[in-house]
Amino acid sequence: MTAVWVTIAGLAVATAAIKAAGPVALGGRELPRAAIAVISLLAPALLAALVLTETFTTREGDLTVDARAIGLAAAAGAVLLRAPLLVTILAAAAATAGARAL
């Protein structure tokens, strides 16, 4: 077995152990309100971090402002105008394509 497969197997076991730890530790008990409040805020914060990282960094990790930022601004504008999701995506794609064409 190569080192790659050993790593994959180890990661699979570690992932299963982490996923099983919550139900095993908590059993049938409910989480405290503070924990639920924090957990409900994690997904939007993670999504925002991923979007900003992918929009404003290069492959080398340098900061940049390019066509992706224009697409993000167009999407934000569409969201502020309460446009449907499909319209928001099309506006972002069109703005990005237009900026790249220029």
PDB file of C-alpha atoms in Angstrom:
ATOM      1  CA  MET A   1       0.000   0.000   0.000  1.00  0.00           C
ATOM      2  CA  THR A   2       1.401   3.375  -0.958  1.00  0.00           C
ATOM      3  CA  ALA A   3       1.654   6.385   1.301  1.00  0.00           C
ATOM      4  CA  VAL A   4      -1.223   8.058  -0.539  1.00  0.00           C
ATOM      5  CA  TRP A   5      -3.643   5.222   0.238  1.00  0.00           C
ATOM      6  CA  VAL A   6      -2.508   5.079   3.845  1.00  0.00           C
ATOM      7  CA  THR A   7      -3.194   8.802   4.122  1.00  0.00           C
ATOM      8  CA  ILE A   8      -6.629   8.434   2.513  1.00  0.00           C
ATOM      9  CA  ALA A   9      -7.538   5.558   4.829  1.00  0.00           C
ATOM     10  CA  GLY A  10      -6.334   7.501   7.866  1.00  0.00           C
ATOM     11  CA  LEU A  11      -8.342  10.553   6.879  1.00  0.00           C
ATOM     12  CA  ALA A  12     -11.454   8.421   6.297  1.00  0.00           C
ATOM     13  CA  VAL A  13     -11.144   6.870   9.764  1.00  0.00           C
ATOM     14  CA  ALA A  14     -10.497  10.277  11.377  1.00  0.00           C
ATOM     15  CA  THR A  15     -13.517  11.795   9.594  1.00  0.00           C
ATOM     16  CA  ALA A  16     -15.776   8.956  10.729  1.00  0.00           C
ATOM     17  CA  ALA A  17     -14.505   9.312  14.302  1.00  0.00           C
ATOM     18  CA  ILE A  18     -15.123  13.066  14.328  1.00  0.00           C
ATOM     19  CA  LYS A  19     -18.632  12.654  12.913  1.00  0.00           C
ATOM     20  CA  ALA A  20     -19.446   9.943  15.471  1.00  0.00           C
ATOM     21  CA  ALA A  21     -18.053  11.914  18.428  1.00  0.00           C
ATOM     22  CA  GLY A  22     -20.989  14.358  18.583  1.00  0.00           C
ATOM     23  CA  PRO A  23     -23.827  11.848  18.870  1.00  0.00           C
ATOM     24  CA  VAL A  24     -21.806   9.611  21.178  1.00  0.00           C
ATOM     25  CA  ALA A  25     -20.857  12.472  23.511  1.00  0.00           C
ATOM     26  CA  LEU A  26     -24.253  14.166  23.586  1.00  0.00           C
ATOM     27  CA  GLY A  27     -26.528  11.147  23.433  1.00  0.00           C
ATOM     28  CA  GLY A  28     -30.125  12.353  23.426  1.00  0.00           C
ATOM     29  CA  ARG A  29     -29.439  15.686  25.153  1.00  0.00           C
ATOM     30  CA  GLU A  30     -30.080  19.028  23.504  1.00  0.00           C
ATOM     31  CA  LEU A  31     -27.336  21.586  22.941  1.00  0.00           C
ATOM     32  CA  PRO A  32     -27.261  24.755  25.066  1.00  0.00           C
ATOM     33  CA  ARG A  33     -28.749  27.878  23.465  1.00  0.00           C
ATOM     34  CA  ALA A  34     -25.330  29.534  23.214  1.00  0.00           C
ATOM     35  CA  ALA A  35     -23.930  26.596  21.251  1.00  0.00           C
ATOM     36  CA  ILE A  36     -26.895  26.596  18.866  1.00  0.00           C
ATOM     37  CA  ALA A  37     -26.475  30.352  18.313  1.00  0.00           C
ATOM     38  CA  VAL A  38     -22.791  29.914  17.446  1.00  0.00           C
ATOM     39  CA  ILE A  39     -23.447  26.945  15.163  1.00  0.00           C
ATOM     40  CA  SER A  40     -26.147  28.849  13.267  1.00  0.00           C
ATOM     41  CA  LEU A  41     -23.640  31.643  12.539  1.00  0.00           C
ATOM     42  CA  LEU A  42     -20.852  29.361  11.316  1.00  0.00           C
ATOM     43  CA  ALA A  43     -22.256  28.560   7.861  1.00  0.00           C
ATOM     44  CA  PRO A  44     -22.765  32.190   6.712  1.00  0.00           C
ATOM     45  CA  ALA A  45     -19.357  33.203   8.077  1.00  0.00           C
ATOM     46  CA  LEU A  46     -17.628  30.309   6.337  1.00  0.00           C
ATOM     47  CA  LEU A  47     -19.425  31.015   3.063  1.00  0.00           C
ATOM     48  CA  ALA A  48     -18.468  34.701   3.198  1.00  0.00           C
ATOM     49  CA  ALA A  49     -14.838  33.821   3.906  1.00  0.00           C
ATOM     50  CA  LEU A  50     -14.710  31.368   1.003  1.00  0.00           C
ATOM     51  CA  VAL A  51     -16.307  33.844  -1.424  1.00  0.00           C
ATOM     52  CA  LEU A  52     -13.955  36.657  -0.450  1.00  0.00           C
ATOM     53  CA  THR A  53     -10.891  34.414  -0.539  1.00  0.00           C
ATOM     54  CA  GLU A  54     -11.729  33.088  -4.000  1.00  0.00           C
ATOM     55  CA  THR A  55     -12.620  36.552  -5.307  1.00  0.00           C
ATOM     56  CA  PHE A  56      -9.696  38.614  -4.091  1.00  0.00           C
ATOM     57  CA  THR A  57      -6.688  36.256  -4.136  1.00  0.00           C
ATOM     58  CA  THR A  58      -4.509  34.810  -6.857  1.00  0.00           C
ATOM     59  CA  ARG A  59      -3.115  31.296  -6.997  1.00  0.00           C
ATOM     60  CA  GLU A  60       0.017  32.566  -5.264  1.00  0.00           C
ATOM     61  CA  GLY A  61      -2.026  34.064  -2.422  1.00  0.00           C
ATOM     62  CA  ASP A  62      -1.600  37.713  -3.419  1.00  0.00           C
ATOM     63  CA  LEU A  63      -4.491  40.153  -3.194  1.00  0.00           C
ATOM     64  CA  THR A  64      -6.008  41.242  -6.493  1.00  0.00           C
ATOM     65  CA  VAL A  65      -9.024  43.092  -7.833  1.00  0.00           C
ATOM     66  CA  ASP A  66     -10.101  41.822 -11.236  1.00  0.00           C
ATOM     67  CA  ALA A  67     -13.222  40.784 -13.144  1.00  0.00           C
ATOM     68  CA  ARG A  68     -14.294  38.468 -10.344  1.00  0.00           C
ATOM     69  CA  ALA A  69     -14.690  41.464  -8.031  1.00  0.00           C
ATOM     70  CA  ILE A  70     -16.927  43.167 -10.596  1.00  0.00           C
ATOM     71  CA  GLY A  71     -19.078  40.040 -10.782  1.00  0.00           C
ATOM     72  CA  LEU A  72     -19.319  39.920  -7.003  1.00  0.00           C
ATOM     73  CA  ALA A  73     -20.352  43.583  -6.931  1.00  0.00           C
ATOM     74  CA  ALA A  74     -23.031  42.901  -9.549  1.00  0.00           C
ATOM     75  CA  ALA A  75     -24.324  39.956  -7.509  1.00  0.00           C
ATOM     76  CA  ALA A  76     -24.398  42.091  -4.363  1.00  0.00           C
ATOM     77  CA  GLY A  77     -26.339  44.773  -6.229  1.00  0.00           C
ATOM     78  CA  ALA A  78     -28.854  42.222  -7.469  1.00  0.00           C
ATOM     79  CA  VAL A  79     -29.278  40.855  -3.947  1.00  0.00           C
ATOM     80  CA  LEU A  80     -29.842  44.371  -2.601  1.00  0.00           C
ATOM     81  CA  LEU A  81     -32.538  44.853  -5.247  1.00  0.00           C
ATOM     82  CA  ARG A  82     -34.090  41.556  -4.090  1.00  0.00           C
ATOM     83  CA  ALA A  83     -33.690  39.909  -7.484  1.00  0.00           C
ATOM     84  CA  PRO A  84     -34.369  36.178  -7.778  1.00  0.00           C
ATOM     85  CA  LEU A  85     -31.398  33.820  -7.471  1.00  0.00           C
ATOM     86  CA  LEU A  86     -31.269  33.043 -11.197  1.00  0.00           C
ATOM     87  CA  VAL A  87     -31.236  36.756 -12.071  1.00  0.00           C
ATOM     88  CA  THR A  88     -28.492  37.337  -9.503  1.00  0.00           C
ATOM     89  CA  ILE A  89     -26.327  34.580 -10.973  1.00  0.00           C
ATOM     90  CA  LEU A  90     -26.899  35.790 -14.533  1.00  0.00           C
ATOM     91  CA  ALA A  91     -26.063  39.391 -13.556  1.00  0.00           C
ATOM     92  CA  ALA A  92     -22.829  38.287 -11.899  1.00  0.00           C
ATOM     93  CA  ALA A  93     -21.861  36.112 -14.868  1.00  0.00           C
ATOM     94  CA  ALA A  94     -22.649  38.858 -17.367  1.00  0.00           C
ATOM     95  CA  ALA A  95     -20.706  41.476 -15.418  1.00  0.00           C
ATOM     96  CA  THR A  96     -17.710  39.167 -15.058  1.00  0.00           C
ATOM     97  CA  ALA A  97     -17.769  38.231 -18.744  1.00  0.00           C
ATOM     98  CA  GLY A  98     -18.108  41.877 -19.755  1.00  0.00           C
ATOM     99  CA  ALA A  99     -15.178  42.902 -17.583  1.00  0.00           C
ATOM    100  CA  ARG A 100     -13.021  40.092 -18.977  1.00  0.00           C
ATOM    101  CA  ALA A 101     -13.970  41.070 -22.526  1.00  0.00           C
ATOM    102  CA  LEU A 102     -12.745  44.594 -21.913  1.00  0.00           C
TER     103      LEU A 102
END
